[in-house]
């Protein structure tokens, strides 16, 4: 078990497989974002070695993210390798869904259990505007493919941005009336790259909830949390709504996460700049014991929480370079 100095059991690792992406969401990165050369990213064998190492320290839950994880070469083989790592009991992926129509079945066969698909609006034109060039049909077909092959329960993520999609939260919520899906609304967080939009166009979770309630009436609180999301239902709905209020009501005290970026650094808080390089020592010949010690020390020193309240914004990376 990997404990931090506050007694939190850190057992959930998000691995970013690449900083590259086939979209350019306006809340994530600038249009002219440059990406790291592949040689500076963790190679397949390095990912699997680190996954085994983390699993040996009690990490039992892994989510693959990016950038866009499905644009990573050998994604199916990487999933197969991680899924068969002893100790890993939960393996999921956050994806923009564009490639899922083709990849859902092979990923499921390789051992992926679930996907969270990002979809911020159902309106094709607004979707294009938010992602700079995405086609909503690709994502929709990806979601249906994921459900069909059993990557369930289907969970959808929407980042809500003032002036772009704040009214679309209603149509997205309506998806949960007839479908057993979980629609999750995420408060936009600030990083490098597009900090102005992220700080000036945020819509809070409570504003999102009010907007949804203005259409469907009071939501039913389930009293449940799913990870960081507070879970509600529309009365009579088959699915669920989740609100992720990382900015206005942080869940730091219950955080059990660590993040491994695509270039091999460990980030113990999404919203703090501090990072611990694992790739350089790994390539320099560090032993597994050396790496284990580095990870345990990083876990022990995991920050208590973020500093957005005090105006501390992490500016050393854009979101796609960390992994959401
Ligand atoms: N490309 C994949 C996707 O979009 O789902 C995975 C990586 S993306 C960085 C992971 C999640 O972070 C997505 O749900 C995305 O909407 C969310 N995200 C991106 N920028 C964000 C921001 N500034 N604040 C909050 N969430 C953000
Ligand atoms: Fe790509 Fe995901 Fe960032 Fe959108 S949120 S640009 S899909 S990494």
Short mmCIF file of N, CA, C and O in Angstrom, two decimals, residues 144-274:
data_model
loop_
_atom_site.label_atom_id
_atom_site.label_comp_id
_atom_site.label_asym_id
_atom_site.label_seq_id
_atom_site.Cartn_x
_atom_site.Cartn_y
_atom_site.Cartn_z
N UNK A 144 -21.66 4.71 -29.34
CA UNK A 144 -22.55 3.56 -29.58
C UNK A 144 -21.74 2.27 -29.69
O UNK A 144 -22.14 1.22 -29.17
N UNK A 145 -20.57 2.37 -30.35
CA UNK A 145 -19.73 1.18 -30.49
C UNK A 145 -19.25 0.71 -29.12
O UNK A 145 -19.23 -0.49 -28.82
N UNK A 146 -18.88 1.66 -28.27
CA UNK A 146 -18.39 1.30 -26.93
C UNK A 146 -19.49 0.56 -26.17
O UNK A 146 -19.25 -0.47 -25.53
N UNK A 147 -20.70 1.08 -26.26
CA UNK A 147 -21.81 0.44 -25.54
C UNK A 147 -22.08 -0.96 -26.10
O UNK A 147 -22.26 -1.92 -25.36
N UNK A 148 -22.04 -1.05 -27.44
CA UNK A 148 -22.36 -2.32 -28.07
C UNK A 148 -21.38 -3.43 -27.68
O UNK A 148 -21.77 -4.57 -27.48
N UNK A 149 -20.10 -3.08 -27.56
CA UNK A 149 -19.12 -4.14 -27.26
C UNK A 149 -19.00 -4.39 -25.76
O UNK A 149 -18.26 -5.26 -25.33
N UNK A 150 -19.71 -3.58 -24.95
CA UNK A 150 -19.69 -3.84 -23.50
C UNK A 150 -18.66 -3.04 -22.73
O UNK A 150 -18.28 -3.43 -21.62
N UNK A 151 -18.19 -1.93 -23.29
CA UNK A 151 -17.33 -1.02 -22.52
C UNK A 151 -18.27 -0.16 -21.67
O UNK A 151 -18.50 1.01 -21.97
N UNK A 152 -18.86 -0.76 -20.67
CA UNK A 152 -19.94 -0.12 -19.92
C UNK A 152 -19.66 -0.12 -18.43
O UNK A 152 -18.88 -0.94 -17.95
N UNK A 153 -20.35 0.73 -17.65
CA UNK A 153 -21.35 1.68 -18.10
C UNK A 153 -20.72 2.82 -18.89
O UNK A 153 -19.60 3.25 -18.59
N UNK A 154 -21.44 3.27 -19.93
CA UNK A 154 -20.97 4.40 -20.73
C UNK A 154 -20.97 5.65 -19.85
O UNK A 154 -21.97 5.96 -19.22
N UNK A 155 -19.80 6.31 -19.80
CA UNK A 155 -19.73 7.58 -19.07
C UNK A 155 -19.27 8.65 -20.06
O UNK A 155 -18.35 8.43 -20.84
N UNK A 156 -19.96 9.78 -20.02
CA UNK A 156 -19.64 10.88 -20.93
C UNK A 156 -19.15 12.07 -20.11
O UNK A 156 -19.68 12.33 -19.03
N UNK A 157 -18.17 12.78 -20.64
CA UNK A 157 -17.63 13.96 -19.95
C UNK A 157 -17.90 15.20 -20.79
O UNK A 157 -17.63 15.20 -21.99
N UNK A 158 -18.38 16.25 -20.15
CA UNK A 158 -18.49 17.54 -20.84
C UNK A 158 -17.80 18.61 -20.02
O UNK A 158 -18.07 18.75 -18.82
N UNK A 159 -16.91 19.35 -20.66
CA UNK A 159 -16.37 20.56 -20.05
C UNK A 159 -17.29 21.69 -20.50
O UNK A 159 -17.65 21.76 -21.68
N UNK A 160 -17.70 22.53 -19.57
CA UNK A 160 -18.67 23.57 -19.93
C UNK A 160 -17.96 24.93 -19.98
O UNK A 160 -17.27 25.32 -19.03
N UNK A 161 -18.13 25.62 -21.11
CA UNK A 161 -17.41 26.86 -21.37
C UNK A 161 -18.40 27.97 -21.71
O UNK A 161 -19.21 27.81 -22.64
N UNK A 162 -18.30 29.06 -20.95
CA UNK A 162 -19.19 30.20 -21.19
C UNK A 162 -19.03 30.69 -22.63
O UNK A 162 -17.91 30.82 -23.12
N UNK A 163 -20.14 30.93 -23.29
CA UNK A 163 -20.07 31.44 -24.65
C UNK A 163 -19.94 30.33 -25.69
O UNK A 163 -19.92 30.61 -26.89
N UNK A 164 -19.85 29.09 -25.23
CA UNK A 164 -19.71 27.98 -26.18
C UNK A 164 -20.83 26.95 -26.01
O UNK A 164 -21.54 26.65 -26.94
N UNK A 165 -20.97 26.40 -24.79
CA UNK A 165 -21.90 25.28 -24.66
C UNK A 165 -22.68 25.28 -23.35
O UNK A 165 -23.15 24.23 -22.92
N UNK A 166 -22.84 26.47 -22.69
CA UNK A 166 -23.50 26.40 -21.38
C UNK A 166 -24.97 25.99 -21.49
O UNK A 166 -25.52 25.41 -20.56
N UNK A 167 -25.62 26.24 -22.65
CA UNK A 167 -27.02 25.82 -22.76
C UNK A 167 -27.14 24.35 -23.18
O UNK A 167 -28.19 23.74 -23.02
N UNK A 168 -26.06 23.81 -23.71
CA UNK A 168 -26.10 22.43 -24.23
C UNK A 168 -26.12 21.39 -23.13
O UNK A 168 -26.34 20.20 -23.38
N UNK A 169 -25.89 21.84 -21.88
CA UNK A 169 -25.90 20.89 -20.76
C UNK A 169 -27.28 20.23 -20.64
O UNK A 169 -27.39 19.11 -20.14
N UNK A 170 -28.30 20.90 -21.15
CA UNK A 170 -29.67 20.36 -21.03
C UNK A 170 -29.86 19.17 -21.98
O UNK A 170 -30.30 18.10 -21.58
N UNK A 171 -29.49 19.35 -23.26
CA UNK A 171 -29.62 18.23 -24.22
C UNK A 171 -28.77 17.04 -23.79
O UNK A 171 -29.16 15.88 -23.97
N UNK A 172 -27.61 17.35 -23.24
CA UNK A 172 -26.74 16.25 -22.79
C UNK A 172 -27.40 15.51 -21.62
O UNK A 172 -27.39 14.28 -21.57
N UNK A 173 -28.00 16.27 -20.71
CA UNK A 173 -28.66 15.64 -19.56
C UNK A 173 -29.82 14.76 -20.03
O UNK A 173 -30.06 13.68 -19.47
N UNK A 174 -30.50 15.21 -21.08
CA UNK A 174 -31.67 14.46 -21.57
C UNK A 174 -31.27 13.06 -22.06
O UNK A 174 -32.11 12.15 -22.09
N UNK A 175 -30.01 12.88 -22.42
CA UNK A 175 -29.56 11.56 -22.86
C UNK A 175 -29.77 10.50 -21.78
O UNK A 175 -29.91 9.31 -22.06
N UNK A 176 -29.78 10.97 -20.52
CA UNK A 176 -29.84 9.99 -19.41
C UNK A 176 -31.27 9.61 -19.05
O UNK A 176 -31.48 8.80 -18.15
N UNK A 177 -32.24 10.19 -19.76
CA UNK A 177 -33.63 9.84 -19.42
C UNK A 177 -33.93 8.40 -19.89
O UNK A 177 -34.44 7.59 -19.13
N UNK A 178 -33.51 8.10 -21.14
CA UNK A 178 -33.83 6.77 -21.68
C UNK A 178 -32.64 5.83 -21.71
O UNK A 178 -32.78 4.68 -22.13
N UNK A 179 -31.46 6.32 -21.37
CA UNK A 179 -30.26 5.48 -21.50
C UNK A 179 -29.57 5.35 -20.14
O UNK A 179 -29.50 6.32 -19.40
N UNK A 180 -28.96 4.20 -19.87
CA UNK A 180 -28.31 4.00 -18.56
C UNK A 180 -26.90 4.58 -18.57
O UNK A 180 -25.95 3.95 -18.13
N UNK A 181 -26.76 5.77 -19.09
CA UNK A 181 -25.45 6.40 -19.21
C UNK A 181 -25.22 7.37 -18.06
O UNK A 181 -26.18 7.84 -17.44
N UNK A 182 -23.96 7.66 -17.81
CA UNK A 182 -23.65 8.68 -16.81
C UNK A 182 -23.07 9.89 -17.53
O UNK A 182 -22.04 9.80 -18.19
N UNK A 183 -23.77 11.01 -17.42
CA UNK A 183 -23.32 12.27 -18.05
C UNK A 183 -22.65 13.11 -16.98
O UNK A 183 -23.28 13.47 -15.98
N UNK A 184 -21.38 13.42 -17.18
CA UNK A 184 -20.60 14.12 -16.15
C UNK A 184 -20.21 15.51 -16.66
O UNK A 184 -19.71 15.66 -17.78
N UNK A 185 -20.43 16.49 -15.82
CA UNK A 185 -20.08 17.87 -16.17
C UNK A 185 -18.86 18.28 -15.37
O UNK A 185 -18.83 18.13 -14.14
N UNK A 186 -17.88 18.82 -16.08
CA UNK A 186 -16.59 19.14 -15.46
C UNK A 186 -16.37 20.65 -15.46
O UNK A 186 -16.49 21.29 -16.51
N UNK A 187 -16.05 21.18 -14.29
CA UNK A 187 -15.65 22.60 -14.24
C UNK A 187 -14.29 22.75 -14.90
O UNK A 187 -13.36 21.97 -14.62
N UNK A 188 -14.20 23.75 -15.74
CA UNK A 188 -12.94 23.98 -16.45
C UNK A 188 -11.85 24.40 -15.46
O UNK A 188 -12.07 25.23 -14.60
N UNK A 189 -10.67 23.81 -15.63
CA UNK A 189 -9.53 24.11 -14.74
C UNK A 189 -8.45 24.85 -15.53
O UNK A 189 -8.33 24.66 -16.74
N UNK A 190 -7.64 25.67 -14.84
CA UNK A 190 -6.63 26.45 -15.55
C UNK A 190 -5.25 25.80 -15.58
O UNK A 190 -4.77 25.28 -14.58
N UNK A 191 -4.64 25.86 -16.75
CA UNK A 191 -3.26 25.37 -16.95
C UNK A 191 -2.58 26.35 -17.90
O UNK A 191 -3.10 27.44 -18.15
N UNK A 192 -1.44 25.92 -18.46
CA UNK A 192 -0.76 26.74 -19.46
C UNK A 192 -1.49 26.62 -20.80
O UNK A 192 -2.35 25.77 -20.98
N UNK A 193 -1.11 27.47 -21.72
CA UNK A 193 -1.56 27.32 -23.11
C UNK A 193 -2.79 28.14 -23.44
O UNK A 193 -2.77 28.96 -24.35
N UNK A 194 -3.88 27.89 -22.70
CA UNK A 194 -5.13 28.62 -22.97
C UNK A 194 -5.71 29.13 -21.64
O UNK A 194 -6.92 29.05 -21.39
N UNK A 195 -4.83 29.68 -20.82
CA UNK A 195 -5.21 30.08 -19.45
C UNK A 195 -6.33 31.12 -19.45
O UNK A 195 -7.19 31.11 -18.57
N UNK A 196 -6.32 32.03 -20.42
CA UNK A 196 -7.34 33.10 -20.41
C UNK A 196 -8.75 32.52 -20.51
O UNK A 196 -9.63 32.87 -19.72
N UNK A 197 -8.95 31.66 -21.49
CA UNK A 197 -10.28 31.03 -21.63
C UNK A 197 -10.61 30.27 -20.35
O UNK A 197 -11.71 30.36 -19.81
N UNK A 198 -9.63 29.53 -19.85
CA UNK A 198 -9.89 28.65 -18.70
C UNK A 198 -10.27 29.42 -17.44
O UNK A 198 -10.99 28.92 -16.60
N UNK A 199 -9.74 30.64 -17.30
CA UNK A 199 -10.05 31.39 -16.09
C UNK A 199 -11.25 32.31 -16.29
O UNK A 199 -11.98 32.58 -15.35
N UNK A 200 -11.46 32.77 -17.53
CA UNK A 200 -12.50 33.80 -17.73
C UNK A 200 -13.84 33.23 -18.19
O UNK A 200 -14.86 33.90 -18.11
N UNK A 201 -13.84 31.98 -18.71
CA UNK A 201 -15.09 31.47 -19.27
C UNK A 201 -15.60 30.23 -18.53
O UNK A 201 -16.35 29.43 -19.08
N UNK A 202 -15.20 30.13 -17.27
CA UNK A 202 -15.63 28.97 -16.48
C UNK A 202 -17.13 29.07 -16.15
O UNK A 202 -17.66 30.16 -15.93
N UNK A 203 -17.79 27.93 -16.16
CA UNK A 203 -19.17 27.82 -15.68
C UNK A 203 -19.10 26.85 -14.49
O UNK A 203 -18.55 25.75 -14.62
N UNK A 204 -19.62 27.26 -13.34
CA UNK A 204 -19.44 26.42 -12.15
C UNK A 204 -20.44 25.26 -12.15
O UNK A 204 -21.50 25.33 -12.81
N UNK A 205 -20.10 24.25 -11.36
CA UNK A 205 -20.99 23.09 -11.28
C UNK A 205 -22.37 23.50 -10.79
O UNK A 205 -23.39 22.98 -11.26
N UNK A 206 -22.42 24.46 -9.86
CA UNK A 206 -23.76 24.82 -9.36
C UNK A 206 -24.55 25.58 -10.43
O UNK A 206 -25.77 25.42 -10.55
N UNK A 207 -23.86 26.38 -11.25
CA UNK A 207 -24.58 27.03 -12.37
C UNK A 207 -25.09 25.98 -13.37
O UNK A 207 -26.19 26.10 -13.91
N UNK A 208 -24.27 24.97 -13.61
CA UNK A 208 -24.68 23.92 -14.56
C UNK A 208 -25.91 23.19 -14.01
O UNK A 208 -26.90 22.96 -14.71
N UNK A 209 -25.86 22.87 -12.73
CA UNK A 209 -26.98 22.16 -12.11
C UNK A 209 -28.26 22.99 -12.18
O UNK A 209 -29.34 22.48 -12.53
N UNK A 210 -28.12 24.30 -11.90
CA UNK A 210 -29.31 25.18 -11.96
C UNK A 210 -29.92 25.17 -13.36
O UNK A 210 -31.13 25.13 -13.53
N UNK A 211 -29.03 25.23 -14.35
CA UNK A 211 -29.53 25.26 -15.73
C UNK A 211 -30.30 23.98 -16.04
O UNK A 211 -31.38 24.00 -16.62
N UNK A 212 -29.77 22.85 -15.61
CA UNK A 212 -30.44 21.57 -15.87
C UNK A 212 -31.77 21.51 -15.11
O UNK A 212 -32.79 21.06 -15.65
N UNK A 213 -31.75 22.01 -13.87
CA UNK A 213 -32.98 21.95 -13.07
C UNK A 213 -34.05 22.90 -13.61
O UNK A 213 -35.25 22.66 -13.45
N UNK A 214 -33.62 23.97 -14.31
CA UNK A 214 -34.62 24.87 -14.89
C UNK A 214 -35.41 24.14 -15.97
O UNK A 214 -36.54 24.52 -16.30
N UNK A 215 -34.87 23.08 -16.51
CA UNK A 215 -35.57 22.32 -17.55
C UNK A 215 -36.28 21.09 -16.98
O UNK A 215 -37.41 20.80 -17.34
N UNK A 216 -35.61 20.37 -16.09
CA UNK A 216 -36.14 19.07 -15.65
C UNK A 216 -36.69 19.08 -14.23
O UNK A 216 -37.13 18.06 -13.73
N UNK A 217 -36.62 20.22 -13.54
CA UNK A 217 -37.03 20.25 -12.13
C UNK A 217 -35.88 19.77 -11.26
O UNK A 217 -34.82 19.40 -11.77
N UNK A 218 -36.11 19.77 -9.92
CA UNK A 218 -35.04 19.41 -9.00
C UNK A 218 -34.47 18.02 -9.31
O UNK A 218 -35.23 17.07 -9.53
N UNK A 219 -33.17 17.93 -9.32
CA UNK A 219 -32.53 16.63 -9.55
C UNK A 219 -32.55 15.83 -8.26
O UNK A 219 -32.53 16.41 -7.16
N UNK A 220 -32.59 14.52 -8.39
CA UNK A 220 -32.59 13.66 -7.19
C UNK A 220 -31.14 13.36 -6.80
O UNK A 220 -30.40 12.77 -7.61
N UNK A 221 -30.78 13.74 -5.58
CA UNK A 221 -29.42 13.43 -5.11
C UNK A 221 -29.38 11.96 -4.73
O UNK A 221 -30.25 11.47 -4.03
N UNK A 222 -28.38 11.24 -5.23
CA UNK A 222 -28.29 9.81 -4.88
C UNK A 222 -27.47 9.64 -3.61
O UNK A 222 -27.45 8.55 -3.03
N UNK A 223 -26.74 10.71 -3.22
CA UNK A 223 -25.85 10.59 -2.07
C UNK A 223 -24.56 9.87 -2.41
O UNK A 223 -23.68 9.70 -1.59
N UNK A 224 -24.45 9.44 -3.69
CA UNK A 224 -23.26 8.67 -4.12
C UNK A 224 -22.23 9.60 -4.73
O UNK A 224 -22.56 10.62 -5.34
N UNK A 225 -20.98 9.19 -4.62
CA UNK A 225 -19.91 9.81 -5.40
C UNK A 225 -19.39 8.76 -6.35
O UNK A 225 -19.31 7.58 -5.99
N UNK A 226 -19.05 9.14 -7.57
CA UNK A 226 -18.34 8.23 -8.46
C UNK A 226 -17.02 8.91 -8.73
O UNK A 226 -16.95 9.85 -9.52
N UNK A 227 -15.96 8.45 -8.06
CA UNK A 227 -14.71 9.20 -8.11
C UNK A 227 -14.98 10.57 -7.53
O UNK A 227 -15.53 10.71 -6.44
N UNK A 228 -14.67 11.60 -8.31
CA UNK A 228 -14.85 12.97 -7.84
C UNK A 228 -16.23 13.52 -8.17
O UNK A 228 -16.55 14.66 -7.81
N UNK A 229 -17.06 12.74 -8.86
CA UNK A 229 -18.36 13.27 -9.32
C UNK A 229 -19.46 13.02 -8.29
O UNK A 229 -19.63 11.90 -7.81
N UNK A 230 -20.22 14.09 -7.96
CA UNK A 230 -21.42 13.93 -7.13
C UNK A 230 -22.54 13.50 -8.05
O UNK A 230 -22.78 14.14 -9.08
N UNK A 231 -23.25 12.43 -7.66
CA UNK A 231 -24.17 11.80 -8.60
C UNK A 231 -25.63 12.13 -8.29
O UNK A 231 -26.09 12.01 -7.16
N UNK A 232 -26.33 12.52 -9.34
CA UNK A 232 -27.76 12.86 -9.28
C UNK A 232 -28.49 12.10 -10.39
O UNK A 232 -27.87 11.51 -11.27
N UNK A 233 -29.82 12.20 -10.33
CA UNK A 233 -30.66 11.65 -11.41
C UNK A 233 -31.74 12.64 -11.77
O UNK A 233 -32.23 13.36 -10.90
N UNK A 234 -32.14 12.61 -13.03
CA UNK A 234 -33.40 13.27 -13.40
C UNK A 234 -34.50 12.32 -12.94
O UNK A 234 -34.38 11.10 -13.11
N UNK A 235 -35.57 12.86 -12.34
CA UNK A 235 -36.63 12.00 -11.82
C UNK A 235 -37.10 11.03 -12.92
O UNK A 235 -37.48 11.46 -14.01
N UNK A 236 -37.05 9.75 -12.63
CA UNK A 236 -37.50 8.73 -13.59
C UNK A 236 -36.47 8.36 -14.64
O UNK A 236 -36.72 7.48 -15.47
N UNK A 237 -35.34 9.01 -14.65
CA UNK A 237 -34.32 8.74 -15.68
C UNK A 237 -33.59 7.42 -15.43
O UNK A 237 -33.45 6.99 -14.30
N UNK A 238 -33.13 6.80 -16.53
CA UNK A 238 -32.42 5.53 -16.40
C UNK A 238 -30.95 5.73 -16.06
O UNK A 238 -30.29 4.84 -15.53
N UNK A 239 -30.43 6.89 -16.44
CA UNK A 239 -29.00 7.14 -16.23
C UNK A 239 -28.75 8.09 -15.08
O UNK A 239 -29.63 8.33 -14.24
N UNK A 240 -27.54 8.60 -15.04
CA UNK A 240 -27.13 9.47 -13.93
C UNK A 240 -26.46 10.73 -14.46
O UNK A 240 -25.94 10.76 -15.57
N UNK A 241 -26.47 11.75 -13.61
CA UNK A 241 -25.72 12.97 -13.90
C UNK A 241 -24.64 13.12 -12.83
O UNK A 241 -24.90 12.86 -11.65
N UNK A 242 -23.44 13.53 -13.25
CA UNK A 242 -22.36 13.72 -12.28
C UNK A 242 -21.82 15.13 -12.39
O UNK A 242 -21.71 15.68 -13.50
N UNK A 243 -21.51 15.73 -11.25
CA UNK A 243 -20.95 17.09 -11.25
C UNK A 243 -19.56 17.05 -10.64
O UNK A 243 -19.39 16.56 -9.52
N UNK A 244 -18.61 17.55 -11.39
CA UNK A 244 -17.21 17.52 -10.95
C UNK A 244 -16.76 18.96 -10.74
O UNK A 244 -16.52 19.70 -11.69
N UNK A 245 -16.70 19.34 -9.45
CA UNK A 245 -16.49 20.75 -9.13
C UNK A 245 -15.07 20.95 -8.59
O UNK A 245 -14.89 21.45 -7.50
N UNK A 246 -14.09 20.54 -9.38
CA UNK A 246 -12.70 20.58 -8.91
C UNK A 246 -12.25 21.97 -8.51
O UNK A 246 -11.39 22.13 -7.66
N UNK A 247 -12.85 23.01 -9.14
CA UNK A 247 -12.41 24.37 -8.85
C UNK A 247 -13.15 24.94 -7.64
O UNK A 247 -12.54 25.43 -6.70
N UNK A 248 -14.50 24.83 -7.65
CA UNK A 248 -15.27 25.51 -6.60
C UNK A 248 -15.43 24.68 -5.33
O UNK A 248 -15.53 25.24 -4.24
N UNK A 249 -15.52 23.36 -5.47
CA UNK A 249 -15.60 22.50 -4.27
C UNK A 249 -14.63 21.34 -4.47
O UNK A 249 -15.01 20.24 -4.89
N UNK A 250 -13.35 21.56 -4.18
CA UNK A 250 -12.35 20.53 -4.48
C UNK A 250 -12.56 19.28 -3.62
O UNK A 250 -13.13 19.35 -2.54
N UNK A 251 -12.09 18.15 -4.16
CA UNK A 251 -12.26 16.88 -3.44
C UNK A 251 -10.89 16.37 -2.97
O UNK A 251 -10.69 15.16 -2.82
N UNK A 252 -9.95 17.30 -2.74
CA UNK A 252 -8.56 16.92 -2.47
C UNK A 252 -8.42 15.94 -1.31
O UNK A 252 -7.58 15.03 -1.35
N UNK A 253 -9.23 16.10 -0.26
CA UNK A 253 -9.05 15.24 0.92
C UNK A 253 -9.29 13.78 0.58
O UNK A 253 -8.78 12.89 1.26
N UNK A 254 -10.08 13.53 -0.47
CA UNK A 254 -10.38 12.15 -0.83
C UNK A 254 -9.58 11.70 -2.06
O UNK A 254 -9.85 10.63 -2.61
N UNK A 255 -8.60 12.49 -2.47
CA UNK A 255 -7.88 12.16 -3.71
C UNK A 255 -6.94 10.98 -3.49
O UNK A 255 -6.15 10.97 -2.54
N UNK A 256 -7.01 9.98 -4.37
CA UNK A 256 -6.14 8.80 -4.25
C UNK A 256 -5.28 8.64 -5.51
O UNK A 256 -4.81 7.56 -5.81
N UNK A 257 -5.08 9.75 -6.26
CA UNK A 257 -4.50 9.64 -7.60
C UNK A 257 -3.06 10.08 -7.72
O UNK A 257 -2.61 10.99 -7.02
N UNK A 258 -2.42 9.48 -8.69
CA UNK A 258 -1.14 9.97 -9.18
C UNK A 258 -1.25 9.99 -10.70
O UNK A 258 -2.05 9.24 -11.28
N UNK A 259 -0.44 10.83 -11.34
CA UNK A 259 -0.46 10.88 -12.80
C UNK A 259 0.93 10.67 -13.36
O UNK A 259 1.89 11.28 -12.86
N UNK A 260 1.00 9.83 -14.37
CA UNK A 260 2.26 9.61 -15.07
C UNK A 260 2.11 10.23 -16.45
O UNK A 260 1.25 9.81 -17.22
N UNK A 261 2.93 11.25 -16.73
CA UNK A 261 2.76 11.94 -18.02
C UNK A 261 3.41 11.11 -19.13
O UNK A 261 4.19 10.19 -18.89
N UNK A 262 3.07 11.48 -20.36
CA UNK A 262 3.58 10.72 -21.51
C UNK A 262 5.09 10.77 -21.60
O UNK A 262 5.72 9.87 -22.17
N UNK A 263 5.70 11.83 -21.05
CA UNK A 263 7.17 11.89 -21.07
C UNK A 263 7.76 11.38 -19.76
O UNK A 263 8.92 11.67 -19.43
N UNK A 264 6.97 10.62 -19.02
CA UNK A 264 7.54 9.84 -17.93
C UNK A 264 7.81 10.57 -16.64
O UNK A 264 8.71 10.19 -15.89
N UNK A 265 7.05 11.62 -16.35
CA UNK A 265 7.21 12.23 -15.02
C UNK A 265 5.94 11.98 -14.20
O UNK A 265 4.84 11.88 -14.75
N UNK A 266 6.17 11.88 -12.92
CA UNK A 266 5.08 11.60 -12.01
C UNK A 266 4.60 12.92 -11.44
O UNK A 266 5.41 13.75 -11.00
N UNK A 267 3.30 13.13 -11.51
CA UNK A 267 2.72 14.37 -11.03
C UNK A 267 1.69 13.97 -9.98
O UNK A 267 0.71 13.29 -10.29
N UNK A 268 1.92 14.38 -8.76
CA UNK A 268 1.08 13.88 -7.66
C UNK A 268 -0.17 14.73 -7.46
O UNK A 268 -1.07 14.32 -6.75
N UNK A 269 -0.19 15.94 -8.05
CA UNK A 269 -1.43 16.73 -8.04
C UNK A 269 -1.57 17.37 -9.41
O UNK A 269 -0.65 18.02 -9.90
N UNK A 270 -2.73 17.16 -10.02
CA UNK A 270 -3.00 17.71 -11.35
C UNK A 270 -2.71 19.20 -11.40
O UNK A 270 -2.19 19.71 -12.39
N UNK A 271 -3.05 19.89 -10.31
CA UNK A 271 -3.03 21.35 -10.32
C UNK A 271 -1.83 21.93 -9.56
O UNK A 271 -1.87 23.09 -9.12
N UNK A 272 -0.79 21.15 -9.37
CA UNK A 272 0.47 21.65 -8.80
C UNK A 272 1.59 21.36 -9.80
O UNK A 272 1.58 20.31 -10.45
N UNK A 273 2.56 22.26 -9.86
CA UNK A 273 3.61 22.11 -10.87
C UNK A 273 4.64 21.03 -10.53
O UNK A 273 5.35 20.56 -11.40
N UNK A 274 4.73 20.64 -9.27
CA UNK A 274 5.81 19.74 -8.86
C UNK A 274 5.73 18.39 -9.60
O UNK A 274 4.66 17.80 -9.71
#
